[in-house]
mmCIF file of C-alpha atoms and ligand atoms in Angstrom:
data_model
loop_
_atom_site.group_PDB
_atom_site.id
_atom_site.type_symbol
_atom_site.label_atom_id
_atom_site.label_comp_id
_atom_site.label_asym_id
_atom_site.label_seq_id
_atom_site.Cartn_x
_atom_site.Cartn_y
_atom_site.Cartn_z
ATOM 1 C CA MET A 175 12.254 -15.011 9.989
ATOM 2 C CA PRO A 176 11.105 -16.105 13.253
ATOM 3 C CA ALA A 177 6.944 -15.816 12.972
ATOM 4 C CA SER A 178 6.673 -13.604 15.935
ATOM 5 C CA SER A 179 8.317 -10.684 14.523
ATOM 6 C CA PRO A 180 6.999 -8.101 13.130
ATOM 7 C CA LEU A 181 6.868 -7.703 9.340
ATOM 8 C CA VAL A 182 7.512 -3.939 9.603
ATOM 9 C CA GLU A 183 9.940 -2.629 11.922
ATOM 10 C CA LEU A 184 10.192 1.257 11.734
ATOM 11 C CA ASN A 185 12.812 2.628 14.697
ATOM 12 C CA ALA A 186 12.836 5.865 14.893
ATOM 13 C CA LEU A 187 12.394 7.173 11.251
ATOM 14 C CA THR A 188 13.087 11.028 10.448
ATOM 15 C CA LYS A 189 12.315 12.816 6.924
ATOM 16 C CA THR A 190 13.923 15.871 5.974
ATOM 17 C CA TYR A 191 13.683 16.970 2.902
ATOM 18 C CA ARG A 192 15.399 20.132 2.044
ATOM 19 C CA GLU A 193 14.065 23.118 -0.488
ATOM 20 C CA GLY A 194 16.688 25.470 -1.604
ATOM 21 C CA ASP A 195 18.086 26.005 0.890
ATOM 22 C CA GLN A 196 15.483 25.479 3.367
ATOM 23 C CA ASP A 197 15.218 22.075 5.710
ATOM 24 C CA ARG A 198 11.888 20.577 6.074
ATOM 25 C CA THR A 199 10.895 18.299 8.710
ATOM 26 C CA VAL A 200 7.913 15.802 7.595
ATOM 27 C CA LEU A 201 8.502 13.009 9.693
ATOM 28 C CA ARG A 202 10.464 13.075 13.949
ATOM 29 C CA ASP A 203 11.074 9.688 15.364
ATOM 30 C CA VAL A 204 8.558 7.999 13.860
ATOM 31 C CA SER A 205 9.097 4.052 15.153
ATOM 32 C CA LEU A 206 5.924 1.600 14.562
ATOM 33 C CA HIS A 207 6.258 -2.447 14.730
ATOM 34 C CA LEU A 208 2.833 -4.103 12.196
ATOM 35 C CA ASP A 209 2.607 -7.783 12.747
ATOM 36 C CA ARG A 210 1.785 -9.665 10.110
ATOM 37 C CA GLY A 211 -1.614 -9.901 8.511
ATOM 38 C CA ALA A 212 -2.668 -6.559 10.204
ATOM 39 C CA PHE A 213 -4.848 -4.385 8.761
ATOM 40 C CA SER A 214 -3.628 -0.631 9.958
ATOM 41 C CA VAL A 215 -4.796 2.344 8.864
ATOM 42 C CA LEU A 216 -2.558 5.850 8.678
ATOM 43 C CA MET A 217 -4.517 9.239 9.063
ATOM 44 C CA GLY A 218 -3.645 12.356 8.802
ATOM 45 C CA ARG A 219 -4.490 15.167 7.305
ATOM 46 C CA SER A 220 -3.623 16.274 3.875
ATOM 47 C CA GLY A 221 0.687 17.669 3.772
ATOM 48 C CA ALA A 222 0.785 15.348 7.613
ATOM 49 C CA GLY A 223 3.497 13.305 5.717
ATOM 50 C CA LYS A 224 1.124 9.512 4.940
ATOM 51 C CA SER A 225 2.821 9.085 1.495
ATOM 52 C CA THR A 226 6.348 10.110 2.307
ATOM 53 C CA LEU A 227 5.770 7.238 5.322
ATOM 54 C CA LEU A 228 4.730 4.875 2.206
ATOM 55 C CA ASN A 229 7.462 5.992 0.308
ATOM 56 C CA LEU A 230 9.307 5.002 2.886
ATOM 57 C CA ILE A 231 8.570 1.463 4.076
ATOM 58 C CA SER A 232 8.381 0.641 0.332
ATOM 59 C CA GLY A 233 11.646 1.959 -0.265
ATOM 60 C CA ILE A 234 10.967 4.131 -2.759
ATOM 61 C CA ASP A 235 12.595 6.943 -0.684
ATOM 62 C CA LEU A 236 15.018 6.861 2.181
ATOM 63 C CA PRO A 237 15.071 8.644 5.547
ATOM 64 C CA THR A 238 17.129 11.090 6.748
ATOM 65 C CA SER A 239 17.794 8.546 9.950
ATOM 66 C CA GLY A 240 16.463 5.542 11.444
ATOM 67 C CA ARG A 241 15.864 1.899 10.330
ATOM 68 C CA ILE A 242 13.055 0.078 8.042
ATOM 69 C CA ARG A 243 12.698 -3.241 8.660
ATOM 70 C CA ILE A 244 10.181 -5.271 6.401
ATOM 71 C CA GLY A 245 9.988 -9.362 7.149
ATOM 72 C CA GLY A 246 13.412 -9.209 8.469
ATOM 73 C CA THR A 247 15.159 -7.298 5.599
ATOM 74 C CA ASP A 248 16.389 -3.995 6.446
ATOM 75 C CA LEU A 249 15.881 -1.233 3.284
ATOM 76 C CA THR A 250 18.349 1.125 5.075
ATOM 77 C CA GLU A 251 21.340 -1.262 4.288
ATOM 78 C CA LYS A 252 20.259 -1.811 0.728
ATOM 79 C CA SER A 253 20.897 -0.450 -2.782
ATOM 80 C CA GLU A 254 18.358 1.525 -5.019
ATOM 81 C CA THR A 255 18.444 -1.987 -7.171
ATOM 82 C CA GLU A 256 18.309 -4.065 -4.099
ATOM 83 C CA ARG A 257 15.264 -1.983 -2.914
ATOM 84 C CA THR A 258 13.413 -1.749 -6.578
ATOM 85 C CA LYS A 259 13.949 -5.874 -6.470
ATOM 86 C CA PHE A 260 12.749 -6.303 -3.199
ATOM 87 C CA ARG A 261 9.648 -3.979 -3.430
ATOM 88 C CA ARG A 262 8.943 -6.159 -7.034
ATOM 89 C CA THR A 263 8.446 -9.305 -4.826
ATOM 90 C CA ASN A 264 7.250 -8.356 -1.059
ATOM 91 C CA ILE A 265 5.056 -5.446 -2.133
ATOM 92 C CA GLY A 266 2.037 -4.437 -3.234
ATOM 93 C CA PHE A 267 0.114 -0.625 -3.901
ATOM 94 C CA VAL A 268 -2.660 0.475 -4.808
ATOM 95 C CA PHE A 269 -2.387 3.956 -5.596
ATOM 96 C CA GLN A 270 -5.493 7.260 -5.153
ATOM 97 C CA SER A 271 -5.805 7.519 -9.360
ATOM 98 C CA PHE A 272 -5.780 3.531 -9.680
ATOM 99 C CA ASN A 273 -2.187 3.971 -12.028
ATOM 100 C CA LEU A 274 -2.865 1.568 -14.358
ATOM 101 C CA ILE A 275 -1.342 1.277 -18.161
ATOM 102 C CA SER A 276 -3.454 2.721 -20.514
ATOM 103 C CA THR A 277 -1.790 1.023 -23.566
ATOM 104 C CA LEU A 278 -2.098 -2.203 -21.557
ATOM 105 C CA THR A 279 -4.980 -4.329 -20.943
ATOM 106 C CA VAL A 280 -7.128 -5.144 -18.005
ATOM 107 C CA ALA A 281 -5.523 -8.667 -17.389
ATOM 108 C CA GLU A 282 -2.160 -6.928 -18.678
ATOM 109 C CA ASN A 283 -2.344 -4.738 -16.304
ATOM 110 C CA VAL A 284 -2.400 -7.749 -13.559
ATOM 111 C CA ARG A 285 0.174 -9.614 -15.151
ATOM 112 C CA LEU A 286 2.846 -7.082 -15.229
ATOM 113 C CA PRO A 287 3.785 -7.364 -11.133
ATOM 114 C CA LEU A 288 4.632 -11.266 -12.346
ATOM 115 C CA GLU A 289 6.514 -10.327 -15.326
ATOM 116 C CA LEU A 290 8.506 -8.128 -13.216
ATOM 117 C CA ALA A 291 9.365 -11.324 -11.034
ATOM 118 C CA GLY A 292 10.641 -13.449 -13.852
ATOM 119 C CA ASN A 293 6.863 -15.968 -13.681
ATOM 120 C CA THR A 294 6.388 -17.829 -16.185
ATOM 121 C CA PRO A 295 4.012 -16.622 -18.896
ATOM 122 C CA ARG A 296 1.825 -19.243 -18.454
ATOM 123 C CA ALA A 297 1.633 -19.215 -14.919
ATOM 124 C CA ASP A 298 1.308 -15.619 -15.486
ATOM 125 C CA HIS A 299 -2.028 -15.664 -17.451
ATOM 126 C CA ASP A 300 -3.790 -18.143 -14.744
ATOM 127 C CA ARG A 301 -2.799 -16.398 -11.841
ATOM 128 C CA ALA A 302 -4.000 -12.708 -13.390
ATOM 129 C CA GLN A 303 -7.105 -14.156 -14.763
ATOM 130 C CA ALA A 304 -8.005 -16.039 -11.122
ATOM 131 C CA MET A 305 -7.301 -12.447 -9.530
ATOM 132 C CA LEU A 306 -9.621 -11.020 -11.984
ATOM 133 C CA ASP A 307 -11.910 -13.148 -10.798
ATOM 134 C CA ARG A 308 -11.443 -12.525 -7.552
ATOM 135 C CA VAL A 309 -12.271 -8.764 -7.726
ATOM 136 C CA GLY A 310 -15.601 -9.658 -9.896
ATOM 137 C CA LEU A 311 -13.955 -8.762 -13.462
ATOM 138 C CA ALA A 312 -12.899 -11.383 -14.988
ATOM 139 C CA ASP A 313 -15.398 -10.590 -18.583
ATOM 140 C CA ARG A 314 -13.167 -7.347 -18.592
ATOM 141 C CA ALA A 315 -9.867 -8.825 -18.883
ATOM 142 C CA ASP A 316 -8.844 -7.804 -22.346
ATOM 143 C CA ALA A 317 -10.562 -4.391 -22.071
ATOM 144 C CA PHE A 318 -8.593 -1.106 -21.672
ATOM 145 C CA PRO A 319 -8.446 0.646 -18.699
ATOM 146 C CA ASP A 320 -10.245 3.680 -20.220
ATOM 147 C CA ARG A 321 -13.140 1.808 -20.504
ATOM 148 C CA LEU A 322 -13.761 1.003 -17.016
ATOM 149 C CA SER A 323 -15.518 2.815 -14.469
ATOM 150 C CA GLY A 324 -13.123 4.223 -11.676
ATOM 151 C CA GLY A 325 -14.699 1.745 -8.853
ATOM 152 C CA GLU A 326 -13.577 -0.977 -11.659
ATOM 153 C CA GLN A 327 -10.234 0.342 -12.456
ATOM 154 C CA GLN A 328 -9.197 0.500 -8.642
ATOM 155 C CA ARG A 329 -10.834 -3.299 -7.988
ATOM 156 C CA VAL A 330 -8.118 -3.934 -11.057
ATOM 157 C CA ALA A 331 -5.543 -1.820 -9.416
ATOM 158 C CA VAL A 332 -6.440 -4.224 -5.943
ATOM 159 C CA ALA A 333 -5.511 -7.571 -8.092
ATOM 160 C CA ARG A 334 -2.647 -5.865 -9.643
ATOM 161 C CA ALA A 335 -1.592 -5.203 -6.237
ATOM 162 C CA LEU A 336 -2.348 -9.067 -4.761
ATOM 163 C CA THR A 337 -0.982 -10.570 -7.930
ATOM 164 C CA HIS A 338 2.020 -11.262 -6.608
ATOM 165 C CA ASP A 339 1.119 -12.338 -2.954
ATOM 166 C CA PRO A 340 3.046 -9.603 -1.382
ATOM 167 C CA LEU A 341 3.780 -9.749 2.461
ATOM 168 C CA LEU A 342 2.610 -5.964 2.261
ATOM 169 C CA VAL A 343 0.251 -3.905 0.593
ATOM 170 C CA LEU A 344 0.614 0.105 0.758
ATOM 171 C CA ALA A 345 -2.943 2.088 -0.218
ATOM 172 C CA ASP A 346 -2.517 5.120 -0.477
ATOM 173 C CA GLU A 347 -5.703 7.194 -0.589
ATOM 174 C CA PRO A 348 -7.731 4.340 -2.605
ATOM 175 C CA THR A 349 -10.268 5.823 -1.950
ATOM 176 C CA GLY A 350 -10.021 9.328 -2.884
ATOM 177 C CA ASN A 351 -11.461 9.494 -6.638
ATOM 178 C CA LEU A 352 -13.968 7.367 -5.488
ATOM 179 C CA ASP A 353 -18.202 8.025 -4.245
ATOM 180 C CA TYR A 354 -18.694 6.963 -0.603
ATOM 181 C CA GLU A 355 -20.221 3.508 -2.189
ATOM 182 C CA THR A 356 -17.790 2.763 -4.426
ATOM 183 C CA GLY A 357 -14.749 3.303 -2.180
ATOM 184 C CA GLN A 358 -16.261 1.206 0.497
ATOM 185 C CA ALA A 359 -16.604 -1.629 -2.191
ATOM 186 C CA VAL A 360 -12.951 -1.843 -2.691
ATOM 187 C CA LEU A 361 -12.315 -1.263 0.887
ATOM 188 C CA THR A 362 -14.249 -4.670 1.734
ATOM 189 C CA LEU A 363 -12.798 -6.055 -1.424
ATOM 190 C CA LEU A 364 -9.115 -5.547 -0.505
ATOM 191 C CA GLY A 365 -9.408 -5.880 3.260
ATOM 192 C CA ASP A 366 -11.565 -9.428 2.175
ATOM 193 C CA LEU A 367 -8.345 -10.364 -0.035
ATOM 194 C CA VAL A 368 -5.650 -9.902 2.146
ATOM 195 C CA ARG A 369 -7.435 -11.035 4.970
ATOM 196 C CA ASP A 370 -8.068 -14.335 3.483
ATOM 197 C CA THR A 371 -4.237 -14.698 2.338
ATOM 198 C CA ASP A 372 -2.386 -13.175 6.020
ATOM 199 C CA THR A 373 -1.101 -10.139 3.795
ATOM 200 C CA THR A 374 -0.259 -7.140 5.805
ATOM 201 C CA LEU A 375 -2.178 -4.463 4.601
ATOM 202 C CA LEU A 376 -1.523 -0.324 5.497
ATOM 203 C CA VAL A 377 -4.015 2.159 3.948
ATOM 204 C CA ALA A 378 -2.936 5.687 4.898
ATOM 205 C CA THR A 379 -6.072 8.013 4.406
ATOM 206 C CA HIS A 380 -7.616 11.018 5.620
ATOM 207 C CA ASP A 381 -11.017 9.546 5.392
ATOM 208 C CA PRO A 382 -12.549 8.148 8.821
ATOM 209 C CA GLU A 383 -14.850 5.540 7.054
ATOM 210 C CA VAL A 384 -12.233 3.281 6.895
ATOM 211 C CA LEU A 385 -11.568 3.347 10.265
ATOM 212 C CA PRO A 386 -14.273 0.489 11.351
ATOM 213 C CA ARG A 387 -12.134 -2.478 9.156
ATOM 214 C CA ALA A 388 -9.356 -1.509 10.772
ATOM 215 C CA ASP A 389 -7.387 -3.148 13.293
ATOM 216 C CA ARG A 390 -5.084 -0.347 14.436
ATOM 217 C CA VAL A 391 -5.765 3.047 13.805
ATOM 218 C CA LEU A 392 -2.004 5.267 13.382
ATOM 219 C CA HIS A 393 -2.465 9.319 13.552
ATOM 220 C CA LEU A 394 0.240 11.315 11.767
ATOM 221 C CA HIS A 395 0.394 14.921 13.126
ATOM 222 C CA GLY A 396 3.075 17.097 13.320
ATOM 223 C CA GLY A 397 5.416 15.151 12.313
ATOM 224 C CA THR A 398 4.643 12.556 14.700
ATOM 225 C CA LEU A 399 3.067 8.931 14.953
ATOM 226 C CA HIS A 400 0.451 8.376 18.105
ATOM 227 C CA GLU A 401 -1.821 5.088 18.086
ATOM 228 C CA GLU A 402 -5.134 5.633 18.547
ATOM 229 C CA VAL A 403 -7.304 3.927 21.217
ATOM 230 C CA PRO A 404 -8.311 0.580 21.011
ATOM 231 C CA GLU A 405 -11.824 0.338 22.034
ATOM 232 C CA TYR A 406 -12.932 2.580 19.062
ATOM 233 C CA VAL A 407 -11.112 0.090 16.547
ATOM 234 C CA GLY A 408 -12.121 -2.670 14.879
ATOM 235 C CA ALA A 409 -15.829 -1.988 16.995
ATOM 236 C CA SER A 410 -18.028 -3.184 14.186
ATOM 237 C CA ARG A 411 -15.589 -6.034 12.304
HETATM 238 N N1 LIG B 676 9.789 15.097 -2.781
HETATM 239 C C1 LIG B 676 9.865 16.514 -1.692
HETATM 240 N N2 LIG B 676 10.255 17.099 -1.786
HETATM 241 C C2 LIG B 676 9.979 18.264 -0.914
HETATM 242 N N3 LIG B 676 8.554 18.367 0.360
HETATM 243 C C3 LIG B 676 8.225 17.157 -0.336
HETATM 244 C C4 LIG B 676 8.556 16.236 -1.021
HETATM 245 N N4 LIG B 676 7.706 15.329 -1.263
HETATM 246 C C5 LIG B 676 6.501 15.567 0.224
HETATM 247 N N5 LIG B 676 7.042 17.240 0.759
HETATM 248 C C6 LIG B 676 6.625 17.490 1.505
HETATM 249 O O1 LIG B 676 6.421 16.916 2.734
HETATM 250 C C7 LIG B 676 4.690 17.108 3.686
HETATM 251 C C8 LIG B 676 4.367 16.146 3.600
HETATM 252 O O2 LIG B 676 3.884 15.499 2.452
HETATM 253 P P1 LIG B 676 2.504 14.446 1.901
HETATM 254 O O3 LIG B 676 3.997 12.990 2.412
HETATM 255 O O4 LIG B 676 2.689 14.136 0.535
HETATM 256 O O5 LIG B 676 1.879 14.353 2.906
HETATM 257 P P2 LIG B 676 0.629 13.446 2.951
HETATM 258 O O6 LIG B 676 0.434 12.586 2.357
HETATM 259 O O7 LIG B 676 -0.145 13.069 4.045
HETATM 260 O O8 LIG B 676 -0.717 14.213 2.326
HETATM 261 C C9 LIG B 676 4.071 18.046 2.438
HETATM 262 O O9 LIG B 676 4.844 19.180 3.282
HETATM 263 C C10 LIG B 676 4.801 17.851 1.460
HETATM 264 O O10 LIG B 676 4.619 19.363 0.427
HETATM 265 MG MG1 LIG B 677 -0.172 11.493 0.217
#
């Protein structure tokens, strides 16, 4: 892929869910380019379609019409198996409810994306340990997730999202289950880690506190996407 082309290219995306004999259009003609290394925030109230859009960008779901290219790869032309493989290699996720696997230790959770990508166990161990160090939890490697606070669990989730060095990290309401200060600390950590590695980050939230950290602020409303004027964006970075 030429260095100048955007990492994420969405062209005229439409998503319609069918419920019984009713059609419900959640996204209408959504087009967007995200540059490599950009930190973008996707705002919109509950039900606006933020999670739907993230699920399309990650290839979990397919649009009703339109195209999705990530790093030049057209996900809408791929089979589900190919999209899963692409996602495991190129995308990291952070969820509202942390989604750590409770029967695995902290280190095993962080190692999981590496195992799925088929790395060697020794390299996996070292990489996971290095990531836990970056999020300040190296000493909790052998603990199980339920021994950790919400903020600590989300820091583990941040380490897991970045451990396989993805092109793109998608975070869906990552501060939604955290108190204000803990949420800010997690966002700062996530922002610093992606900036250090030139990873592209898209955070869906209805929390305006995320805005000062972002390069771009996008709003979903009535199924369409609007970009906020630049003067206010990144002002306090
Ligand atoms: N699998 C689905 N089937 C039918 N409707 C869905 C499905 N997923 C989401 N929706 C509907 O799409 C709309 C957008 O949902 P969602 O993307 O979860 O919004 P947000 O993440 O912004 O809260 C909601 O009205 C929701 O009920
Ligand atoms: Mg959502």
